[in-house]
Tab-separated table of C-alpha atoms and ligand atoms in Angstrom:
chain	number	residue	atom	x	y	z
A	1	UNK	CA	-10.461	-10.599	-32.084
A	2	UNK	CA	-10.953	-6.761	-32.590
A	3	UNK	CA	-9.052	-3.989	-30.995
A	4	UNK	CA	-12.503	-3.303	-28.247
A	5	UNK	CA	-12.817	-7.496	-27.524
A	6	UNK	CA	-9.100	-7.652	-26.397
A	7	UNK	CA	-10.099	-4.365	-24.243
A	8	UNK	CA	-13.284	-6.242	-22.460
A	9	UNK	CA	-10.841	-9.292	-22.074
A	10	UNK	CA	-8.174	-7.421	-20.324
A	11	UNK	CA	-10.966	-6.216	-18.414
A	12	UNK	CA	-12.327	-9.582	-17.102
A	13	UNK	CA	-8.630	-10.690	-16.721
A	14	UNK	CA	-7.827	-7.886	-14.541
A	15	UNK	CA	-11.269	-8.029	-12.639
A	16	UNK	CA	-10.595	-11.037	-11.559
A	17	UNK	CA	-6.242	-11.409	-10.529
A	18	UNK	CA	-5.777	-9.991	-7.566
A	19	UNK	CA	-3.752	-6.607	-7.119
A	20	UNK	CA	-5.028	-5.401	-10.583
A	21	UNK	CA	-6.872	-2.892	-11.672
A	22	UNK	CA	-7.827	-1.359	-15.586
A	23	UNK	CA	-5.356	0.666	-16.506
A	24	UNK	CA	-5.593	2.920	-19.634
A	25	UNK	CA	-1.953	2.774	-20.629
A	26	UNK	CA	-2.128	-1.305	-20.591
A	27	UNK	CA	-5.322	-1.132	-22.761
A	28	UNK	CA	-3.493	1.476	-25.534
A	29	UNK	CA	-0.390	-1.256	-25.294
A	30	UNK	CA	-2.967	-4.588	-25.851
A	31	UNK	CA	-5.093	-2.686	-28.778
A	32	UNK	CA	-1.823	-1.557	-30.631
A	33	UNK	CA	-0.427	-5.516	-29.918
A	34	UNK	CA	-3.641	-7.003	-31.138
A	35	UNK	CA	-3.304	-4.282	-34.230
A	36	UNK	CA	0.345	-5.269	-34.736
A	37	UNK	CA	-0.537	-9.318	-35.018
A	38	UNK	CA	-3.355	-8.485	-37.134
A	39	UNK	CA	-1.974	-7.200	-39.773
A	40	UNK	CA	1.548	-8.604	-39.344
A	41	UNK	CA	3.558	-5.489	-38.232
A	42	UNK	CA	6.677	-5.513	-35.445
A	43	UNK	CA	6.341	-3.067	-32.824
A	44	UNK	CA	7.840	-1.288	-30.170
A	45	UNK	CA	6.313	-0.460	-26.706
A	46	UNK	CA	7.809	2.119	-24.279
A	47	UNK	CA	5.865	1.845	-20.768
A	48	UNK	CA	6.530	3.005	-17.671
A	49	UNK	CA	6.614	1.162	-14.472
A	50	UNK	CA	3.314	0.176	-13.360
A	51	UNK	CA	1.449	0.370	-17.197
A	52	UNK	CA	0.991	-3.826	-16.535
A	53	UNK	CA	2.866	-4.516	-19.827
A	54	UNK	CA	3.083	-8.704	-19.105
A	55	UNK	CA	-0.919	-8.544	-19.227
A	56	UNK	CA	-0.689	-6.105	-21.895
A	57	UNK	CA	0.955	-8.292	-24.083
A	58	UNK	CA	0.111	-11.033	-23.143
A	59	UNK	CA	-3.608	-11.363	-22.987
A	60	UNK	CA	-4.305	-10.164	-26.487
A	61	UNK	CA	-1.373	-12.444	-28.083
A	62	UNK	CA	-3.062	-15.638	-26.163
A	63	UNK	CA	-6.527	-14.586	-27.566
A	64	UNK	CA	-5.040	-14.353	-31.168
A	65	UNK	CA	-4.464	-18.087	-31.207
A	66	UNK	CA	-0.917	-17.943	-32.724
A	67	UNK	CA	2.053	-19.739	-31.444
A	68	UNK	CA	4.171	-17.573	-29.116
A	69	UNK	CA	7.659	-16.965	-28.109
A	70	UNK	CA	8.138	-14.591	-25.044
A	71	UNK	CA	11.617	-13.802	-24.689
A	72	UNK	CA	12.757	-12.185	-21.230
A	73	UNK	CA	15.846	-10.524	-20.278
A	74	UNK	CA	16.960	-12.870	-17.394
A	75	UNK	CA	16.462	-15.999	-16.098
A	76	UNK	CA	14.842	-14.485	-12.820
A	77	UNK	CA	11.978	-12.760	-15.172
A	78	UNK	CA	11.399	-16.460	-16.824
A	79	UNK	CA	10.703	-17.635	-13.512
A	80	UNK	CA	8.939	-14.708	-12.511
A	81	UNK	CA	6.712	-15.259	-15.216
A	82	UNK	CA	6.288	-19.115	-15.232
A	83	UNK	CA	5.604	-19.102	-10.979
A	84	UNK	CA	3.142	-16.668	-11.035
A	85	UNK	CA	1.589	-14.505	-13.889
A	86	UNK	CA	1.461	-16.952	-16.152
A	87	UNK	CA	-0.161	-20.207	-14.384
A	88	UNK	CA	-3.085	-17.391	-12.850
A	89	UNK	CA	-3.621	-15.789	-16.353
A	90	UNK	CA	-3.955	-19.110	-18.501
A	91	UNK	CA	-6.599	-20.418	-16.050
A	92	UNK	CA	-8.361	-17.038	-16.441
A	93	UNK	CA	-8.370	-16.999	-20.550
A	94	UNK	CA	-8.894	-20.761	-20.741
A	95	UNK	CA	-12.506	-20.079	-19.112
A	96	UNK	CA	-13.078	-16.982	-21.197
A	97	UNK	CA	-11.750	-18.195	-24.793
A	98	UNK	CA	-13.212	-21.918	-24.044
A	99	UNK	CA	-10.130	-23.731	-24.930
A	100	UNK	CA	-6.815	-24.891	-23.312
A	101	UNK	CA	-3.579	-22.999	-23.725
A	102	UNK	CA	-0.341	-25.090	-23.212
A	103	UNK	CA	2.531	-23.356	-21.842
A	104	UNK	CA	5.977	-24.401	-21.290
A	105	UNK	CA	9.688	-22.782	-20.166
A	106	UNK	CA	12.596	-23.662	-22.158
A	107	UNK	CA	16.260	-22.807	-20.766
A	108	UNK	CA	19.773	-23.718	-21.484
A	109	UNK	CA	20.940	-27.203	-20.886
A	110	UNK	CA	23.105	-26.403	-18.235
A	111	UNK	CA	19.943	-24.955	-15.966
A	112	UNK	CA	18.616	-28.747	-16.141
A	113	UNK	CA	19.989	-31.921	-14.145
A	114	UNK	CA	21.763	-34.264	-16.425
A	115	UNK	CA	20.139	-37.626	-16.183
A	116	UNK	CA	23.724	-39.085	-17.245
A	117	UNK	CA	26.069	-37.284	-15.058
A	118	UNK	CA	23.921	-38.760	-11.968
A	119	UNK	CA	24.185	-42.286	-13.679
A	120	UNK	CA	27.746	-42.123	-13.806
A	121	UNK	CA	27.594	-41.364	-10.062
A	122	UNK	CA	25.898	-44.288	-9.530
A	123	UNK	CA	29.283	-46.076	-10.437
A	124	UNK	CA	31.638	-45.570	-7.476
A	125	UNK	CA	34.769	-45.732	-9.767
A	126	UNK	CA	33.112	-42.628	-11.607
A	127	UNK	CA	31.647	-40.909	-8.709
A	128	UNK	CA	35.418	-40.889	-6.810
A	129	UNK	CA	36.894	-39.467	-10.265
A	130	UNK	CA	34.229	-36.545	-9.975
A	131	UNK	CA	34.459	-36.148	-6.536
A	132	UNK	CA	37.659	-36.560	-5.561
A	133	UNK	CA	39.059	-32.962	-4.581
A	134	UNK	CA	35.426	-31.389	-3.657
A	135	UNK	CA	34.801	-30.502	0.120
A	136	UNK	CA	32.575	-32.439	2.319
A	137	UNK	CA	29.961	-29.313	1.769
A	138	UNK	CA	30.035	-29.755	-1.802
A	139	UNK	CA	29.637	-33.638	-1.993
A	140	UNK	CA	26.568	-33.354	0.456
A	141	UNK	CA	25.138	-30.768	-1.838
A	142	UNK	CA	25.711	-33.267	-4.411
A	143	UNK	CA	23.789	-35.851	-2.125
A	144	UNK	CA	21.068	-33.840	-1.998
A	145	UNK	CA	20.555	-32.894	-5.759
A	146	UNK	CA	20.520	-36.630	-6.608
A	147	UNK	CA	17.812	-37.124	-4.061
A	148	UNK	CA	16.319	-34.361	-5.397
A	149	UNK	CA	16.434	-36.518	-9.031
A	150	UNK	CA	14.017	-38.482	-8.139
A	151	UNK	CA	11.336	-36.308	-7.061
A	152	UNK	CA	11.689	-33.636	-9.463
A	153	UNK	CA	9.624	-33.694	-12.929
A	154	UNK	CA	11.694	-30.923	-14.467
A	155	UNK	CA	15.430	-31.033	-13.156
A	156	UNK	CA	15.144	-27.607	-13.721
A	157	UNK	CA	17.726	-25.645	-11.155
A	158	UNK	CA	14.910	-23.001	-10.650
A	159	UNK	CA	12.517	-25.359	-9.302
A	160	UNK	CA	14.897	-25.989	-6.374
A	161	UNK	CA	13.843	-24.530	-2.931
A	162	UNK	CA	17.503	-23.834	-1.775
A	163	UNK	CA	20.796	-22.341	-4.109
A	164	UNK	CA	23.464	-25.033	-4.411
A	165	UNK	CA	26.634	-23.457	-5.054
A	166	UNK	CA	27.696	-23.450	-8.725
A	167	UNK	CA	30.675	-26.112	-7.773
A	168	UNK	CA	27.859	-28.871	-7.012
A	169	UNK	CA	25.640	-27.675	-9.483
A	170	UNK	CA	28.424	-28.459	-12.477
A	171	UNK	CA	28.742	-31.678	-10.885
A	172	UNK	CA	25.191	-32.578	-11.691
A	173	UNK	CA	24.577	-30.768	-15.152
A	174	UNK	CA	26.292	-30.066	-18.409
A	175	UNK	CA	26.816	-27.217	-20.486
A	176	UNK	CA	25.823	-27.470	-24.514
A	177	UNK	CA	29.258	-27.416	-25.248
A	178	UNK	CA	29.662	-30.592	-23.501
A	179	UNK	CA	26.147	-32.547	-24.171
A	180	UNK	CA	26.851	-34.981	-26.773
A	181	UNK	CA	23.279	-34.443	-27.813
A	182	UNK	CA	20.424	-36.871	-27.503
A	183	UNK	CA	21.400	-38.716	-30.715
A	184	UNK	CA	24.670	-39.883	-28.627
A	185	UNK	CA	23.610	-40.350	-25.082
A	186	UNK	CA	21.795	-43.299	-23.814
A	187	UNK	CA	20.094	-41.240	-21.085
A	188	UNK	CA	18.612	-38.926	-23.749
A	189	UNK	CA	15.175	-40.883	-23.034
A	190	UNK	CA	14.955	-39.698	-19.704
A	191	UNK	CA	16.563	-36.518	-20.099
A	192	UNK	CA	15.389	-33.274	-18.254
A	193	UNK	CA	16.475	-30.689	-20.989
A	194	UNK	CA	15.585	-32.904	-23.725
A	195	UNK	CA	11.950	-33.309	-22.362
A	196	UNK	CA	11.795	-29.147	-21.532
A	197	UNK	CA	12.527	-29.409	-25.439
A	198	UNK	CA	10.041	-31.894	-26.562
A	199	UNK	CA	7.176	-29.946	-24.331
A	200	UNK	CA	8.235	-26.794	-25.805
A	201	UNK	CA	7.251	-28.004	-29.394
A	202	UNK	CA	3.938	-28.928	-28.207
A	203	UNK	CA	2.896	-25.330	-26.565
A	204	UNK	CA	1.079	-22.673	-27.545
A	205	UNK	CA	3.322	-20.078	-25.742
A	206	UNK	CA	7.011	-20.862	-24.824
A	207	UNK	CA	8.849	-19.183	-22.272
A	208	UNK	CA	12.684	-18.393	-22.847
A	209	UNK	CA	15.379	-16.034	-22.198
A	210	UNK	CA	17.213	-13.557	-24.609
A	211	UNK	CA	20.248	-15.670	-24.639
A	212	UNK	CA	18.580	-18.704	-25.549
A	213	UNK	CA	16.622	-16.714	-28.337
A	214	UNK	CA	20.094	-15.433	-29.530
A	215	UNK	CA	21.306	-18.879	-29.318
A	216	UNK	CA	18.299	-20.213	-31.553
A	217	UNK	CA	19.185	-17.160	-34.376
A	218	UNK	CA	22.904	-18.548	-34.130
A	219	UNK	CA	21.875	-21.990	-34.967
A	220	UNK	CA	19.593	-20.743	-38.032
A	221	UNK	CA	16.700	-21.269	-36.013
A	222	UNK	CA	17.011	-24.806	-34.949
A	223	UNK	CA	16.618	-24.551	-31.130
A	224	UNK	CA	13.236	-23.355	-30.604
A	225	UNK	CA	10.068	-24.661	-32.138
A	226	UNK	CA	8.189	-23.104	-34.955
A	227	UNK	CA	6.296	-19.840	-33.837
A	228	UNK	CA	3.955	-16.895	-35.047
A	229	UNK	CA	5.397	-14.145	-32.716
A	230	UNK	CA	8.466	-13.276	-30.541
A	231	UNK	CA	8.031	-10.800	-27.681
A	232	UNK	CA	11.280	-9.460	-26.354
A	233	UNK	CA	10.347	-8.262	-22.552
A	234	UNK	CA	12.661	-5.164	-21.799
A	235	UNK	CA	14.017	-5.148	-25.892
A	236	UNK	CA	16.533	-2.340	-24.882
A	237	UNK	CA	18.721	-5.202	-23.726
A	238	UNK	CA	18.520	-6.762	-27.140
A	239	UNK	CA	21.356	-5.545	-28.547
A	240	UNK	CA	24.050	-6.712	-25.964
A	241	UNK	CA	22.332	-9.865	-25.212
A	242	UNK	CA	22.309	-11.213	-29.009
A	243	UNK	CA	25.359	-9.929	-29.697
A	244	UNK	CA	27.010	-11.715	-26.822
A	245	UNK	CA	25.315	-14.803	-28.069
A	246	UNK	CA	26.626	-14.956	-31.484
A	247	UNK	CA	30.263	-13.553	-30.592
A	248	UNK	CA	33.223	-15.998	-29.627
A	249	UNK	CA	34.915	-16.153	-26.549
A	250	UNK	CA	37.753	-17.506	-24.616
A	251	UNK	CA	39.456	-17.079	-21.350
A	252	UNK	CA	40.972	-18.934	-18.533
A	253	UNK	CA	37.005	-20.371	-17.341
A	254	UNK	CA	37.103	-22.295	-20.530
A	255	UNK	CA	40.021	-23.520	-20.362
A	256	UNK	CA	39.274	-24.778	-16.842
A	257	UNK	CA	36.167	-26.364	-17.568
A	258	UNK	CA	38.197	-29.020	-20.100
A	259	UNK	CA	41.054	-29.415	-17.373
A	260	UNK	CA	38.063	-30.454	-15.058
A	261	UNK	CA	36.913	-32.890	-17.679
A	262	UNK	CA	40.107	-34.140	-18.465
A	263	UNK	CA	40.783	-34.711	-14.695
A	264	UNK	CA	37.567	-36.604	-14.104
A	265	UNK	CA	38.641	-38.970	-16.676
A	266	UNK	CA	42.327	-39.412	-16.722
A	267	UNK	CA	45.068	-38.851	-14.184
A	268	UNK	CA	47.708	-37.577	-16.585
A	269	UNK	CA	48.886	-34.303	-14.300
A	270	UNK	CA	51.505	-33.192	-16.718
A	271	UNK	CA	48.988	-32.698	-19.613
A	272	UNK	CA	46.129	-30.812	-17.034
A	273	UNK	CA	48.992	-29.272	-15.140
A	274	UNK	CA	50.612	-27.850	-18.279
A	275	UNK	CA	47.023	-26.713	-19.374
A	276	UNK	CA	46.226	-24.849	-15.996
A	277	UNK	CA	49.695	-22.930	-16.825
A	278	UNK	CA	48.512	-21.748	-19.689
A	279	UNK	CA	45.184	-20.770	-18.764
A	280	UNK	CA	46.682	-18.749	-16.176
A	281	UNK	CA	49.578	-17.113	-18.821
A	282	UNK	CA	46.832	-16.490	-21.117
A	283	UNK	CA	45.028	-14.682	-18.784
A	284	UNK	CA	48.199	-12.763	-17.731
A	285	UNK	CA	48.541	-11.487	-21.205
A	286	UNK	CA	44.859	-10.417	-21.365
A	287	UNK	CA	44.681	-8.614	-18.221
A	288	UNK	CA	46.474	-5.241	-19.823
A	289	UNK	CA	43.581	-5.352	-21.769
A	290	UNK	CA	40.458	-5.626	-19.708
A	291	UNK	CA	37.848	-3.220	-20.335
A	292	UNK	CA	39.086	-2.540	-23.417
A	293	UNK	CA	39.770	-3.180	-27.557
A	294	UNK	CA	42.553	-5.075	-28.812
A	295	UNK	CA	43.942	-4.665	-32.033
A	296	UNK	CA	43.613	-7.264	-35.126
A	297	UNK	CA	45.938	-9.119	-35.595
A	298	UNK	CA	46.376	-9.900	-31.983
A	299	UNK	CA	49.667	-8.281	-30.177
A	300	UNK	CA	52.194	-10.957	-30.620
A	301	UNK	CA	51.758	-12.255	-27.103
A	302	UNK	CA	48.092	-13.195	-27.271
A	303	UNK	CA	48.351	-14.439	-30.588
A	304	UNK	CA	51.522	-17.013	-29.281
A	305	UNK	CA	49.136	-17.954	-26.210
A	306	UNK	CA	46.310	-18.612	-28.180
A	307	UNK	CA	48.870	-21.010	-30.384
A	308	UNK	CA	49.961	-22.585	-27.154
A	309	UNK	CA	46.558	-23.392	-25.774
A	310	UNK	CA	45.335	-24.576	-28.882
A	311	UNK	CA	48.289	-26.923	-29.027
A	312	UNK	CA	47.986	-28.084	-25.513
A	313	UNK	CA	44.306	-28.774	-25.756
A	314	UNK	CA	44.776	-30.564	-28.971
A	315	UNK	CA	47.248	-33.044	-26.865
A	316	UNK	CA	44.295	-33.688	-24.643
A	317	UNK	CA	41.950	-34.057	-27.551
A	318	UNK	CA	44.626	-37.068	-28.866
A	319	UNK	CA	45.217	-38.461	-25.217
A	320	UNK	CA	41.387	-38.251	-24.707
A	321	UNK	CA	40.622	-40.642	-28.040
A	322	UNK	CA	44.293	-42.989	-27.447
A	323	UNK	CA	41.877	-44.007	-23.993
A	324	UNK	CA	40.471	-47.506	-24.676
A	325	UNK	CA	37.519	-48.176	-22.324
A	326	UNK	CA	35.074	-50.700	-22.467
A	327	UNK	CA	33.203	-49.259	-19.486
A	328	UNK	CA	30.074	-47.049	-21.062
A	329	UNK	CA	29.551	-44.490	-18.320
A	330	UNK	CA	33.727	-43.687	-18.770
A	331	UNK	CA	33.003	-43.536	-22.578
A	332	UNK	CA	30.161	-41.083	-21.924
A	333	UNK	CA	32.518	-38.959	-19.957
A	334	UNK	CA	35.501	-39.122	-22.598
A	335	UNK	CA	32.705	-38.456	-25.462
A	336	UNK	CA	31.534	-34.869	-23.372
A	337	UNK	CA	34.970	-34.210	-22.677
A	338	UNK	CA	36.181	-34.414	-26.367
A	339	UNK	CA	32.655	-32.342	-27.202
A	340	UNK	CA	34.247	-29.779	-25.077
A	341	UNK	CA	37.308	-29.688	-25.791
A	342	UNK	CA	36.588	-29.307	-29.547
A	343	UNK	CA	34.422	-26.581	-29.098
A	344	UNK	CA	37.558	-24.627	-27.402
A	345	UNK	CA	39.735	-25.272	-30.371
A	346	UNK	CA	37.195	-24.097	-32.274
A	347	UNK	CA	36.999	-20.904	-30.532
A	348	UNK	CA	40.657	-20.463	-30.436
A	349	UNK	CA	40.466	-21.135	-34.330
A	350	UNK	CA	37.962	-18.380	-34.502
A	351	UNK	CA	40.358	-15.894	-32.823
A	352	UNK	CA	43.369	-16.861	-34.680
A	353	UNK	CA	41.569	-16.382	-37.911
A	354	UNK	CA	39.528	-13.155	-37.017
A	355	UNK	CA	39.594	-10.338	-39.888
A	356	UNK	CA	39.312	-6.499	-39.874
A	357	UNK	CA	36.093	-6.413	-40.017
A	358	UNK	CA	34.988	-8.169	-36.454
A	359	UNK	CA	35.914	-6.802	-33.083
A	360	UNK	CA	38.215	-8.449	-30.407
A	361	UNK	CA	38.042	-6.797	-26.637
A	362	UNK	CA	38.795	-8.381	-23.289
A	363	UNK	CA	35.434	-8.806	-20.859
A	364	UNK	CA	35.612	-9.795	-17.146
A	365	UNK	CA	37.736	-9.225	-14.426
A	366	UNK	CA	41.816	-8.975	-13.403
A	367	UNK	CA	41.130	-12.335	-12.114
A	368	UNK	CA	39.326	-13.966	-14.918
A	369	UNK	CA	39.368	-12.300	-18.246
A	370	UNK	CA	38.141	-13.507	-21.389
A	371	UNK	CA	38.635	-12.658	-25.158
A	372	UNK	CA	35.814	-11.967	-27.127
A	373	UNK	CA	35.291	-11.569	-30.793
A	374	UNK	CA	32.527	-10.254	-32.238
B	401	SF4	S1	21.186	-35.653	-23.442
B	401	SF4	FE1	22.436	-37.059	-22.238
B	401	SF4	S2	24.021	-35.452	-21.634
B	401	SF4	FE2	22.726	-34.171	-22.634
B	401	SF4	S3	21.641	-32.961	-21.164
B	401	SF4	FE3	20.581	-34.985	-21.341
B	401	SF4	S4	21.541	-36.881	-20.015
B	401	SF4	FE4	22.711	-35.224	-20.221
């Protein structure tokens, strides 16, 4: 489509949408985007508030017929685009372009209800292990989320009309470092996260956040479907977000995640209590460095704490391997706990083998900090 036609299409869109008007800056941006796509060039646009950037890039890109990934800085921006801007725009463009335009939203696994975890909750024995240490309020939230699973089509936390506590949501979801993957999960054919990925592979426009795009890069391009164009909204944040996704991080939060997964399976208090103590000690030895760089090789206290954590988690992995359960639901829990524990071991190993070309620093707060390697 020529630049003049793009501006004309943009005018039709702004004439139709409520509270929009033709703006010169937006026209200039749309022409520049169209030109960049037609000539296979990168483009950086800096435009002030009120320019109408979203339409300025979406209209020419959708009109180009290319497969597009739009990467927003935050999940909130991702939800806003998906809930408001995009559906209205696509309705108009489908009419003007006389073709269908498909789109979808893709988030990290922990944003979706996990069908396998919900199935496990149906077993009174497994539910007791998961919910034993939780308050009545959290139990009530989990019950509401289980009911919602029968109504929702997406299982996406962003589609809830209320905000569950972090604790309740964690009980019905899994992170990517815990999920064993579709090949090894009996609930994969009903998995919300897998459905979102499948839908993304069929879409002309996929909305992700930059953290997901960073993971896509870290996974050598295996996470997202093939695409012709990527747009980074709020691109000035790109460097920070991408370096977060490709760096390694280990802190008491991740160790506590392993403890929670272990406690849902085994009641070997000496193991989990020992790990809890190490998580606390590890946090304590990072505290003097919060917000600062740490020299490599690590100061002896940090190096020793990392080795202690590794040995204890290795012990946990052995304990999980030794469980001989006939219960399929328990087996899945064991598998997820092993995944989680092994990822922490990988992170510790990456820290212990960090070289001079890498940078170590401590992020977070005094109460909960993490050692990061980039
Ligand atoms: S693949 Fe299974 S464990 Fe992973 S998110 Fe889906 S349902 Fe949950």
